[in-house]
């Protein structure tokens, strides 16, 4: 029961857990991608507001003119554009920008990298001195801005500070005079934007974090990251390695690419928090499976007990019976085993009764044997008496009395046959000869006896007194009532595995064969034939009044030899 029920339940729980997990993760990622898209759209609005500074500066004729003049004039020992340009820049920003909260600073450079800044106390950072301003031309961010040919380029760090650990990032644009597109650029505009801008468009929590990665791959690629250093904040990884590390750290990563900057907005969620419900499915499945396993064990114990207890009771009963205990106690329920138990008790009781009967039968048989031994004393006395009569008849030259005495003596010996039930055919025939001698002496040789028995039958053993009573019946009921002489014929043969004996007489015959049932001799022969040789033995009588009677018996010859 456990093998069939518990593994499928665990398998079902495992499949359910994985399906639920995958569904939750897929839905979570899709939901957060949609949120990131919304965040990206809001961020684009803020970026576009800042990008408008570029257009405002290029649209201001005075600023363009001052940039031309600053580029064409020689300012030895001075890296800053004059104060008039600074004031004009500040006036453009304050007048036209609605939201300046997210702007850290705005720096305007001419062709010779003289600068004027808004929000930085007139400083252009590491490039604000006469010695360092010409280094701008050697920087990677300037090269990328120049390759952009007037399009805004966003960097994940503040280009004027050359560090990614600051609180701002930069948008750099190469300024070209719209009236003279083919001429040299007017200068360079650097807008430094506070990273806190992202805080206004995202809503992170303890279980959800937010990151912004630039599109540069390796290097200073993290623009914004709400994770703490304890949570594994890493700087300098390429994107693929970073995503792999984030997943290994137990985060579910959702991504969306911002079209304005080309940056990737990333939402991070702890998988353990998101999947706690699906984890509960696995836990619940394990608990249910464990409960079912215990329940299955209990039920199997109880159910098997209802089967094994009666079986053990039945086994004990059989062992006791085999050890000689005949008085079997105990009751069974009315089920299949109960039926077997009660049947065994009944069979044991019947066996006990049969044993008692057999014991009584053996005692009676023993008693009969003792009586038979006692009875054998009388035949010996009879033999001795007949032997005396025989010798007295011989001395008196009375041949008939002597012959009758010896025939009677031999007939008694053959009838007893030393207590054996089986007798060879030739001895049974001798018995018949002695009997016929006695009858012919009595009836003055009225009866003729003809014997026609196959030699192969002579050694076969048959029941004693099987043929002699039939000859006796032919004499007394067939030939004796007949006037004159009579003949009785005994025929013996083997056909198809059967021994067949026929006794024929030419006596008076019978018109009613039922009288044969009344005679003791024929009835005794019929019953003994059936009992010993079985139902396939045959005893038949055919009689015609005034013609004679024929009695035939047949039985399988090997039965007699086996007996």
Coordinates of C-alpha atoms in Angstrom, one line a residue:
X1 CA 0.0 0.0 0.0
X2 CA 2.8 2.4 0.9
X3 CA 4.8 1.5 -2.2
X4 CA 1.7 2.1 -4.4
X5 CA 0.5 5.3 -2.7
X6 CA 3.3 7.3 -1.2
X7 CA 5.8 7.6 -4.2
X8 CA 3.0 8.8 -6.6
X9 CA 2.0 11.4 -3.9
X10 CA 5.6 12.6 -3.6
X11 CA 5.9 12.7 -7.3
X12 CA 2.6 14.7 -7.6
X13 CA 3.8 17.1 -4.9
X14 CA 7.2 17.5 -6.6
X15 CA 5.5 18.2 -10.0
X16 CA 3.0 20.6 -8.4
X17 CA 5.8 22.4 -6.5
X18 CA 7.8 22.8 -9.7
X19 CA 4.8 23.9 -11.8
X20 CA 3.7 26.4 -9.1
X21 CA 7.3 27.6 -8.8
X22 CA 7.7 28.1 -12.5
X23 CA 4.3 29.8 -12.8
X24 CA 5.0 32.1 -9.9
X25 CA 8.5 33.0 -11.3
X26 CA 7.1 33.5 -14.8
X27 CA 4.2 35.7 -13.6
X28 CA 6.5 37.6 -11.3
X29 CA 9.0 38.3 -14.1
X30 CA 6.2 39.3 -16.5
X31 CA 4.6 41.6 -13.8
X32 CA 7.9 43.2 -13.0
X33 CA 8.9 43.7 -16.6
X34 CA 5.6 45.6 -17.0
X35 CA 6.5 47.7 -14.0
X36 CA 10.0 48.2 -15.3
X37 CA 8.5 49.4 -18.5
X38 CA 6.4 51.9 -16.7
X39 CA 9.4 53.0 -14.6
X40 CA 11.4 53.3 -17.8
X41 CA 8.7 55.5 -19.4
X42 CA 8.6 57.8 -16.3
X43 CA 12.4 58.0 -16.4
X44 CA 12.3 58.9 -20.0
X45 CA 10.0 61.9 -19.2
X46 CA 12.6 63.1 -16.6
X47 CA 15.5 62.5 -19.1
X48 CA 13.7 64.4 -21.8
X49 CA 13.2 67.3 -19.5
X50 CA 16.9 67.3 -18.9
X51 CA 17.7 66.8 -22.6
X52 CA 15.7 70.0 -23.3
X53 CA 18.6 71.9 -21.7
X54 CA 20.7 71.1 -24.7
X55 CA 18.1 72.5 -27.0
X56 CA 17.6 75.6 -24.9
X57 CA 21.3 76.4 -24.9
X58 CA 21.5 75.9 -28.6
X59 CA 18.4 78.0 -29.1
X60 CA 19.9 80.9 -27.1
X61 CA 21.7 83.2 -29.6
X62 CA 23.7 85.0 -26.9
X63 CA 25.1 81.7 -25.5
X64 CA 26.0 80.5 -29.0
X65 CA 27.8 83.8 -29.7
X66 CA 29.6 83.7 -26.4
X67 CA 30.8 80.2 -27.0
X68 CA 32.1 81.3 -30.5
X69 CA 33.9 84.2 -29.0
X70 CA 35.3 82.1 -26.1
X71 CA 36.6 79.5 -28.5
X72 CA 38.2 82.2 -30.7
X73 CA 39.8 84.3 -27.9
X74 CA 42.9 83.5 -26.1
X75 CA 42.6 83.3 -22.3
X76 CA 46.0 82.5 -21.0
X77 CA 46.1 81.2 -17.4
X78 CA 42.3 81.1 -17.2
X79 CA 40.2 77.9 -17.7
X80 CA 36.8 79.5 -17.0
X81 CA 34.5 81.3 -19.4
X82 CA 33.7 84.8 -18.2
X83 CA 31.0 85.6 -15.6
X84 CA 28.6 86.9 -18.1
X85 CA 28.3 83.5 -19.8
X86 CA 27.9 81.9 -16.4
X87 CA 25.0 84.2 -15.5
X88 CA 23.4 83.7 -18.8
X89 CA 23.6 79.9 -18.4
X90 CA 22.1 80.0 -15.0
X91 CA 19.3 82.3 -16.2
X92 CA 18.5 79.8 -19.1
X93 CA 18.4 76.8 -16.6
X94 CA 16.3 78.5 -13.9
X95 CA 13.9 80.1 -16.3
X96 CA 13.1 77.1 -18.5
X97 CA 13.6 74.0 -16.4
X98 CA 10.6 73.2 -14.2
X99 CA 12.4 70.5 -12.2
X100 CA 15.9 71.2 -11.1
X101 CA 15.8 68.9 -8.0
X102 CA 17.4 66.0 -9.9
X103 CA 20.1 68.1 -11.5
X104 CA 23.4 68.0 -9.7
X105 CA 25.2 70.4 -12.0
X106 CA 25.4 71.7 -15.6
X107 CA 28.7 72.5 -17.2
X108 CA 29.2 74.2 -20.5
X109 CA 32.6 73.9 -22.3
X110 CA 33.8 75.8 -25.4
X111 CA 36.1 74.3 -28.1
X112 CA 39.1 74.9 -25.9
X113 CA 37.4 73.3 -22.9
X114 CA 37.1 76.5 -21.0
X115 CA 34.1 75.9 -18.8
X116 CA 31.3 77.6 -16.9
X117 CA 29.1 75.5 -14.5
X118 CA 25.7 75.8 -12.9
X119 CA 25.4 74.1 -9.5
X120 CA 29.1 73.5 -9.0
X121 CA 30.3 76.8 -7.7
X122 CA 31.9 77.5 -11.0
X123 CA 34.1 74.4 -10.9
X124 CA 34.4 71.8 -13.7
X125 CA 35.7 69.1 -11.3
X126 CA 39.0 67.5 -12.2
X127 CA 39.0 69.4 -15.5
X128 CA 38.4 72.9 -14.0
X129 CA 42.0 74.0 -14.0
X130 CA 44.2 75.3 -16.7
X131 CA 46.5 72.3 -16.4
X132 CA 43.8 69.6 -16.7
X133 CA 41.2 71.1 -19.0
X134 CA 43.0 69.8 -22.1
X135 CA 42.9 66.3 -20.7
X136 CA 39.2 66.1 -21.6
X137 CA 40.2 65.5 -25.2
X138 CA 42.0 62.3 -24.1
X139 CA 39.1 60.8 -22.2
X140 CA 36.9 57.9 -23.3
X141 CA 33.7 59.8 -22.5
X142 CA 34.7 62.7 -24.8
X143 CA 35.6 60.3 -27.6
X144 CA 32.2 58.6 -27.3
X145 CA 30.4 62.0 -27.3
X146 CA 32.3 63.0 -30.3
X147 CA 31.4 59.8 -32.1
X148 CA 27.7 60.4 -31.3
X149 CA 27.8 63.5 -33.5
X150 CA 25.6 65.7 -31.4
X151 CA 23.4 63.0 -29.8
X152 CA 23.2 62.8 -26.0
X153 CA 25.4 60.1 -24.5
X154 CA 24.6 58.9 -21.0
X155 CA 27.4 57.6 -18.7
X156 CA 27.0 55.6 -15.5
X157 CA 29.3 57.9 -13.6
X158 CA 30.0 61.6 -13.2
X159 CA 32.5 62.3 -16.0
X160 CA 33.8 65.4 -14.2
X161 CA 34.7 63.3 -11.1
X162 CA 35.9 60.2 -12.9
X163 CA 34.5 57.9 -10.2
X164 CA 31.5 55.5 -10.2
X165 CA 31.1 55.8 -6.4
X166 CA 29.5 59.2 -6.6
X167 CA 25.9 60.2 -6.3
X168 CA 25.4 61.4 -9.8
X169 CA 25.8 60.3 -13.4
X170 CA 26.4 62.4 -16.6
X171 CA 24.7 63.2 -19.9
X172 CA 27.2 64.5 -22.4
X173 CA 26.3 66.3 -25.7
X174 CA 28.6 67.8 -28.4
X175 CA 27.1 71.2 -29.2
X176 CA 26.8 72.2 -32.9
X177 CA 25.6 75.5 -34.2
X178 CA 22.3 74.8 -36.0
X179 CA 23.0 77.7 -38.4
X180 CA 26.4 76.3 -39.3
X181 CA 26.1 72.4 -39.2
X182 CA 29.3 71.8 -41.1
X183 CA 31.4 74.0 -38.9
X184 CA 33.4 72.9 -35.9
X185 CA 31.4 72.1 -32.7
X186 CA 30.6 75.0 -30.5
X187 CA 31.5 73.1 -27.4
X188 CA 30.4 70.5 -25.0
X189 CA 27.5 70.3 -22.6
X190 CA 27.7 68.0 -19.5
X191 CA 24.6 67.6 -17.4
X192 CA 25.3 65.8 -14.1
X193 CA 22.1 64.1 -12.9
X194 CA 21.5 62.9 -9.3
X195 CA 21.1 59.1 -8.9
X196 CA 18.3 59.9 -6.5
X197 CA 16.2 60.5 -9.6
X198 CA 15.5 56.8 -9.7
X199 CA 14.2 56.9 -6.1
X200 CA 11.2 58.9 -7.4
X201 CA 10.2 56.3 -9.9
X202 CA 10.8 53.0 -8.1
X203 CA 9.4 51.5 -4.9
X204 CA 11.8 49.0 -3.5
X205 CA 11.3 47.1 -0.3
X206 CA 13.3 44.7 1.9
X207 CA 12.5 41.9 -0.4
X208 CA 12.7 43.8 -3.7
X209 CA 15.7 45.6 -5.0
X210 CA 16.4 47.8 -8.0
X211 CA 19.4 48.2 -10.3
X212 CA 20.3 50.2 -13.4
X213 CA 23.2 48.9 -15.6
X214 CA 24.7 50.8 -18.5
X215 CA 25.3 49.2 -21.8
X216 CA 29.1 49.3 -21.7
X217 CA 29.5 45.8 -20.4
X218 CA 32.6 45.5 -18.2
X219 CA 33.8 48.4 -16.2
X220 CA 31.8 51.0 -14.3
X221 CA 28.5 49.6 -15.5
X222 CA 26.3 50.0 -12.3
X223 CA 24.4 53.2 -12.5
X224 CA 22.2 52.7 -9.6
X225 CA 21.9 49.9 -7.0
X226 CA 19.7 49.7 -3.9
X227 CA 21.5 46.7 -2.5
X228 CA 23.8 47.1 0.4
X229 CA 27.4 45.8 0.4
X230 CA 26.3 43.0 2.7
X231 CA 23.9 41.8 -0.1
X232 CA 26.8 41.3 -2.5
X233 CA 27.0 44.6 -4.4
X234 CA 29.7 44.0 -7.0
X235 CA 31.3 46.6 -9.2
X236 CA 33.2 45.9 -12.4
X237 CA 31.5 42.7 -13.5
X238 CA 30.2 42.1 -17.0
X239 CA 26.5 41.8 -17.3
X240 CA 26.3 38.0 -17.9
X241 CA 28.5 37.3 -14.9
X242 CA 26.5 39.7 -12.8
X243 CA 23.2 38.0 -13.7
X244 CA 24.7 34.6 -12.9
X245 CA 25.9 35.8 -9.5
X246 CA 22.5 37.4 -8.8
X247 CA 20.7 34.1 -9.5
X248 CA 23.2 32.2 -7.4
X249 CA 22.6 34.7 -4.6
X250 CA 18.9 33.7 -4.6
X251 CA 17.4 36.5 -6.7
X252 CA 14.8 36.4 -9.4
X253 CA 15.9 38.9 -12.1
X254 CA 13.5 40.9 -14.2
X255 CA 15.0 43.2 -16.9
X256 CA 13.9 45.9 -19.2
X257 CA 16.0 48.1 -21.6
X258 CA 15.5 51.9 -21.5
X259 CA 15.4 53.2 -25.1
X260 CA 16.7 56.7 -24.3
X261 CA 19.8 55.7 -22.5
X262 CA 20.3 52.1 -23.6
X263 CA 20.6 51.2 -20.0
X264 CA 19.0 48.0 -18.5
X265 CA 16.6 48.4 -15.6
X266 CA 16.7 45.4 -13.3
X267 CA 14.2 44.3 -10.6
X268 CA 15.5 41.9 -8.0
X269 CA 13.3 39.8 -5.7
X270 CA 14.3 37.2 -3.2
X271 CA 13.3 33.8 -4.5
X272 CA 12.8 32.5 -0.9
X273 CA 10.2 35.2 -0.2
X274 CA 8.4 34.8 -3.5
X275 CA 8.3 31.0 -3.4
X276 CA 7.4 30.6 0.2
X277 CA 3.8 29.6 -0.8
X278 CA 5.1 27.1 -3.3
X279 CA 7.6 25.8 -0.7
X280 CA 4.6 25.3 1.6
X281 CA 3.1 23.1 -1.1
X282 CA 6.2 20.9 -0.9
X283 CA 6.1 20.9 2.9
X284 CA 2.4 20.2 2.9
X285 CA 2.9 17.4 0.5
X286 CA 5.6 15.9 2.6
X287 CA 3.4 16.2 5.7
X288 CA 0.4 14.7 4.0
X289 CA 2.5 11.9 2.5
X290 CA 4.1 11.1 5.9
X291 CA 0.6 11.1 7.5
X292 CA -0.7 8.8 4.8
X293 CA 2.4 6.5 5.3
X294 CA 1.6 6.3 9.0
X295 CA -2.1 5.8 8.3
X296 CA -1.3 3.2 5.7
X297 CA 1.0 1.4 8.2
X298 CA -1.7 1.5 10.9
X299 CA -4.4 0.3 8.5
X300 CA -2.2 -2.4 7.0
X301 CA -1.4 -3.6 10.6
X302 CA -5.1 -3.6 11.6
X303 CA -6.3 -5.1 8.3
X304 CA -3.5 -7.7 8.1
X305 CA -4.3 -8.6 11.8
X306 CA -7.8 -9.5 10.9
X307 CA -6.3 -12.0 8.4
X308 CA -3.2 -13.2 10.2
X309 CA -4.9 -13.8 13.6
X310 CA -7.4 -16.3 12.3
X311 CA -4.6 -17.9 10.2
X312 CA -2.4 -18.2 13.2
X313 CA -5.3 -19.7 15.2
X314 CA -5.9 -22.1 12.3
X315 CA -2.2 -23.0 12.2
X316 CA -2.1 -23.6 16.0
X317 CA -5.2 -25.8 15.7
X318 CA -3.5 -27.9 12.9
X319 CA -0.3 -28.2 14.9
X320 CA -2.2 -29.3 18.0
X321 CA -4.1 -31.8 15.9
X322 CA -0.9 -33.1 14.4
X323 CA 0.6 -33.5 17.9
X324 CA -2.3 -35.7 18.9
X325 CA -4.7 -33.2 20.5
X326 CA -8.2 -34.3 19.3
X327 CA -10.3 -31.9 21.3
X328 CA -10.1 -28.6 19.3
X329 CA -11.3 -25.5 21.0
X330 CA -11.9 -21.9 19.6
X331 CA -14.3 -20.2 17.3
X332 CA -13.9 -18.4 14.0
X333 CA -15.7 -15.5 12.3
X334 CA -18.0 -16.1 9.5
X335 CA -15.5 -15.3 6.8
X336 CA -13.5 -17.4 4.3
X337 CA -10.9 -18.3 6.9
X338 CA -13.7 -19.0 9.4
X339 CA -15.3 -21.4 7.0
X340 CA -11.9 -23.2 6.6
X341 CA -11.4 -23.3 10.3
X342 CA -14.9 -24.7 11.1
X343 CA -14.5 -27.2 8.2
X344 CA -11.2 -28.4 9.7
X345 CA -12.8 -28.7 13.1
X346 CA -15.6 -30.8 11.6
X347 CA -13.2 -32.9 9.6
X348 CA -11.1 -33.4 12.8
X349 CA -14.2 -34.5 14.7
X350 CA -15.2 -36.9 12.0
X351 CA -11.7 -38.2 11.8
X352 CA -11.8 -38.8 15.6
X353 CA -15.1 -40.7 15.2
X354 CA -13.7 -42.7 12.3
X355 CA -10.6 -43.5 14.4
X356 CA -12.8 -44.7 17.3
X357 CA -14.8 -46.8 14.9
X358 CA -11.6 -48.2 13.3
X359 CA -10.3 -49.0 16.8
X360 CA -13.5 -50.8 17.6
X361 CA -13.4 -52.6 14.3
X362 CA -9.8 -53.7 14.9
X363 CA -10.8 -55.0 18.3
X364 CA -13.7 -56.9 16.8
X365 CA -11.4 -58.2 14.0
X366 CA -8.9 -59.3 16.6
X367 CA -11.7 -61.0 18.5
X368 CA -12.9 -62.7 15.3
X369 CA -9.4 -63.9 14.6
X370 CA -9.2 -65.3 18.1
X371 CA -12.5 -67.1 17.5
X372 CA -11.3 -68.3 14.2
X373 CA -8.1 -69.8 15.8
X374 CA -10.3 -71.5 18.3
X375 CA -12.6 -72.7 15.6
X376 CA -9.7 -74.3 13.8
X377 CA -9.5 -76.8 16.6
X378 CA -12.8 -78.3 15.4
X379 CA -11.7 -78.9 11.8
X380 CA -8.6 -80.6 13.1
X381 CA -10.7 -82.8 15.2
X382 CA -13.0 -83.3 12.1
X383 CA -10.0 -84.2 9.9
X384 CA -8.8 -86.8 12.4
X385 CA -12.3 -88.3 12.7
X386 CA -12.7 -88.4 8.9
X387 CA -9.3 -89.9 8.6
X388 CA -10.3 -92.6 11.1
X389 CA -13.5 -93.3 9.2
X390 CA -11.4 -93.5 6.0
X391 CA -9.1 -96.2 7.4
X392 CA -12.0 -98.1 9.0
X393 CA -13.7 -98.1 5.5
X394 CA -10.5 -99.3 3.9
X395 CA -10.1 -102.1 6.4
X396 CA -13.7 -103.1 5.8
X397 CA -13.2 -102.8 2.0
X398 CA -15.9 -100.2 1.7
X399 CA -14.6 -98.0 -1.1
X400 CA -17.5 -95.6 -1.3
X401 CA -17.3 -94.6 2.3
X402 CA -13.5 -94.3 2.1
X403 CA -13.9 -92.1 -1.0
X404 CA -16.6 -89.9 0.6
X405 CA -14.5 -89.5 3.7
X406 CA -11.3 -88.4 1.8
X407 CA -13.3 -86.1 -0.5
X408 CA -15.0 -84.5 2.5
X409 CA -11.7 -84.1 4.3
X410 CA -10.1 -82.5 1.3
X411 CA -13.1 -80.2 0.7
X412 CA -12.8 -78.9 4.3
X413 CA -9.1 -78.2 3.9
X414 CA -9.7 -76.3 0.6
X415 CA -12.6 -74.3 2.2
X416 CA -10.5 -73.2 5.1
X417 CA -7.4 -72.5 2.8
X418 CA -5.4 -71.7 5.9
X419 CA -7.6 -68.6 6.6
X420 CA -6.7 -66.9 3.2
X421 CA -9.4 -65.3 1.1
X422 CA -7.7 -65.9 -2.3
X423 CA -7.1 -69.3 -3.8
X424 CA -5.6 -70.5 -7.1
X425 CA -8.1 -71.6 -9.8
X426 CA -6.7 -75.1 -9.8
X427 CA -7.4 -75.5 -6.1
X428 CA -10.9 -74.2 -6.5
X429 CA -11.4 -76.8 -9.3
X430 CA -10.1 -79.5 -6.9
X431 CA -12.7 -78.4 -4.4
X432 CA -15.4 -78.8 -7.1
X433 CA -14.1 -82.3 -8.0
X434 CA -14.3 -83.4 -4.3
X435 CA -17.7 -82.0 -4.1
X436 CA -18.9 -83.8 -7.3
X437 CA -17.4 -87.1 -6.0
X438 CA -19.5 -86.8 -2.8
X439 CA -22.6 -85.9 -4.8
X440 CA -22.2 -88.8 -7.3
X441 CA -21.7 -91.2 -4.4
X442 CA -24.9 -90.0 -2.9
X443 CA -26.8 -90.0 -6.2
X444 CA -25.3 -93.1 -7.7
X445 CA -23.3 -91.3 -10.4
X446 CA -26.3 -89.4 -11.8
X447 CA -24.3 -86.3 -12.5
X448 CA -21.7 -85.8 -15.1
X449 CA -19.1 -83.0 -14.5
X450 CA -17.3 -81.5 -17.5
X451 CA -14.4 -79.1 -16.9
X452 CA -13.2 -76.8 -19.8
X453 CA -10.8 -74.3 -18.4
X454 CA -7.9 -72.7 -20.2
X455 CA -4.5 -73.7 -18.8
X456 CA -3.5 -70.0 -18.5
X457 CA -6.2 -69.6 -15.8
X458 CA -4.9 -72.3 -13.5
X459 CA -2.4 -70.2 -11.6
X460 CA -4.6 -67.1 -11.3
X461 CA -5.8 -66.5 -7.8
X462 CA -9.5 -65.8 -7.3
X463 CA -11.8 -65.5 -4.3
X464 CA -12.3 -68.9 -2.7
X465 CA -15.7 -70.5 -2.9
X466 CA -16.5 -68.3 -6.0
X467 CA -17.2 -71.3 -8.3
X468 CA -18.2 -74.2 -6.0
X469 CA -21.4 -72.5 -4.8
X470 CA -22.5 -72.1 -8.4
X471 CA -21.9 -75.8 -9.1
X472 CA -23.8 -76.7 -5.9
X473 CA -26.6 -74.5 -7.1
X474 CA -26.7 -76.2 -10.5
X475 CA -26.9 -79.7 -8.7
X476 CA -29.6 -78.8 -6.2
X477 CA -31.9 -76.6 -8.3
X478 CA -31.2 -77.9 -11.8
X479 CA -30.2 -81.5 -11.9
X480 CA -31.5 -83.0 -8.7
X481 CA -35.2 -82.3 -9.6
X482 CA -34.6 -83.7 -13.0
X483 CA -35.4 -87.3 -13.8
X484 CA -32.5 -89.3 -14.9
X485 CA -28.9 -88.2 -15.5
X486 CA -27.7 -84.6 -15.9
X487 CA -24.6 -82.7 -16.9
X488 CA -23.0 -79.7 -15.5
X489 CA -20.2 -77.9 -17.5
X490 CA -17.6 -75.4 -16.2
X491 CA -16.0 -73.2 -18.9
X492 CA -13.1 -70.8 -18.1
X493 CA -11.4 -68.4 -20.4
X494 CA -9.8 -65.0 -20.7
X495 CA -11.2 -62.4 -23.1
X496 CA -10.2 -58.7 -23.4
X497 CA -8.5 -58.6 -20.0
X498 CA -11.5 -60.3 -18.3
X499 CA -11.7 -63.7 -16.6
X500 CA -14.9 -65.4 -17.6
X501 CA -16.4 -68.5 -16.0
X502 CA -19.7 -70.1 -17.2
X503 CA -21.6 -72.8 -15.4
X504 CA -24.1 -74.6 -17.6
X505 CA -26.5 -77.3 -16.7
X506 CA -29.2 -79.2 -18.6
X507 CA -31.5 -79.3 -15.6
X508 CA -35.2 -78.2 -15.2
X509 CA -34.5 -74.5 -15.6
X510 CA -36.3 -71.6 -14.0
X511 CA -39.2 -69.4 -15.1
X512 CA -38.7 -66.8 -12.3
X513 CA -35.2 -65.6 -11.9
X514 CA -36.1 -63.6 -8.7
X515 CA -35.9 -66.8 -6.7
X516 CA -32.1 -66.7 -7.2
X517 CA -32.1 -63.6 -4.9
X518 CA -33.6 -65.7 -2.1
X519 CA -30.9 -68.4 -2.2
X520 CA -28.0 -67.7 0.2
X521 CA -25.4 -69.2 -2.2
X522 CA -26.0 -67.1 -5.3
X523 CA -26.6 -63.9 -3.3
X524 CA -23.4 -64.4 -1.4
X525 CA -21.4 -64.9 -4.6
X526 CA -22.9 -61.8 -6.2
X527 CA -22.2 -59.6 -3.2
X528 CA -18.6 -60.9 -2.8
X529 CA -18.0 -60.4 -6.6
X530 CA -19.2 -56.8 -6.4
X531 CA -17.3 -55.9 -3.2
X532 CA -14.0 -57.4 -4.3
X533 CA -13.9 -56.9 -8.1
X534 CA -15.8 -53.7 -8.3
X535 CA -18.7 -52.4 -10.4
X536 CA -17.1 -53.5 -13.7
X537 CA -17.6 -57.2 -12.7
X538 CA -20.6 -59.0 -14.2
X539 CA -22.9 -61.7 -12.7
X540 CA -25.6 -62.9 -15.2
X541 CA -28.1 -65.8 -15.2
X542 CA -29.9 -67.2 -18.3
X543 CA -32.5 -69.9 -17.8
X544 CA -35.1 -71.7 -19.9
X545 CA -37.6 -74.1 -18.3
X546 CA -36.9 -77.7 -19.4
X547 CA -33.7 -76.7 -21.1
X548 CA -31.3 -75.6 -18.4
X549 CA -29.6 -72.7 -16.8
X550 CA -26.4 -70.8 -17.5
X551 CA -24.6 -68.6 -15.0
X552 CA -21.8 -66.4 -16.1
X553 CA -19.4 -64.3 -14.0
X554 CA -16.6 -62.0 -15.4
X555 CA -14.0 -59.8 -13.7
X556 CA -10.6 -58.3 -14.5
X557 CA -8.0 -61.0 -13.9
X558 CA -5.3 -58.6 -12.7
X559 CA -7.4 -57.5 -9.8
X560 CA -7.3 -60.9 -8.3
X561 CA -3.5 -61.2 -8.7
X562 CA -3.0 -57.8 -7.1
X563 CA -5.3 -58.8 -4.2

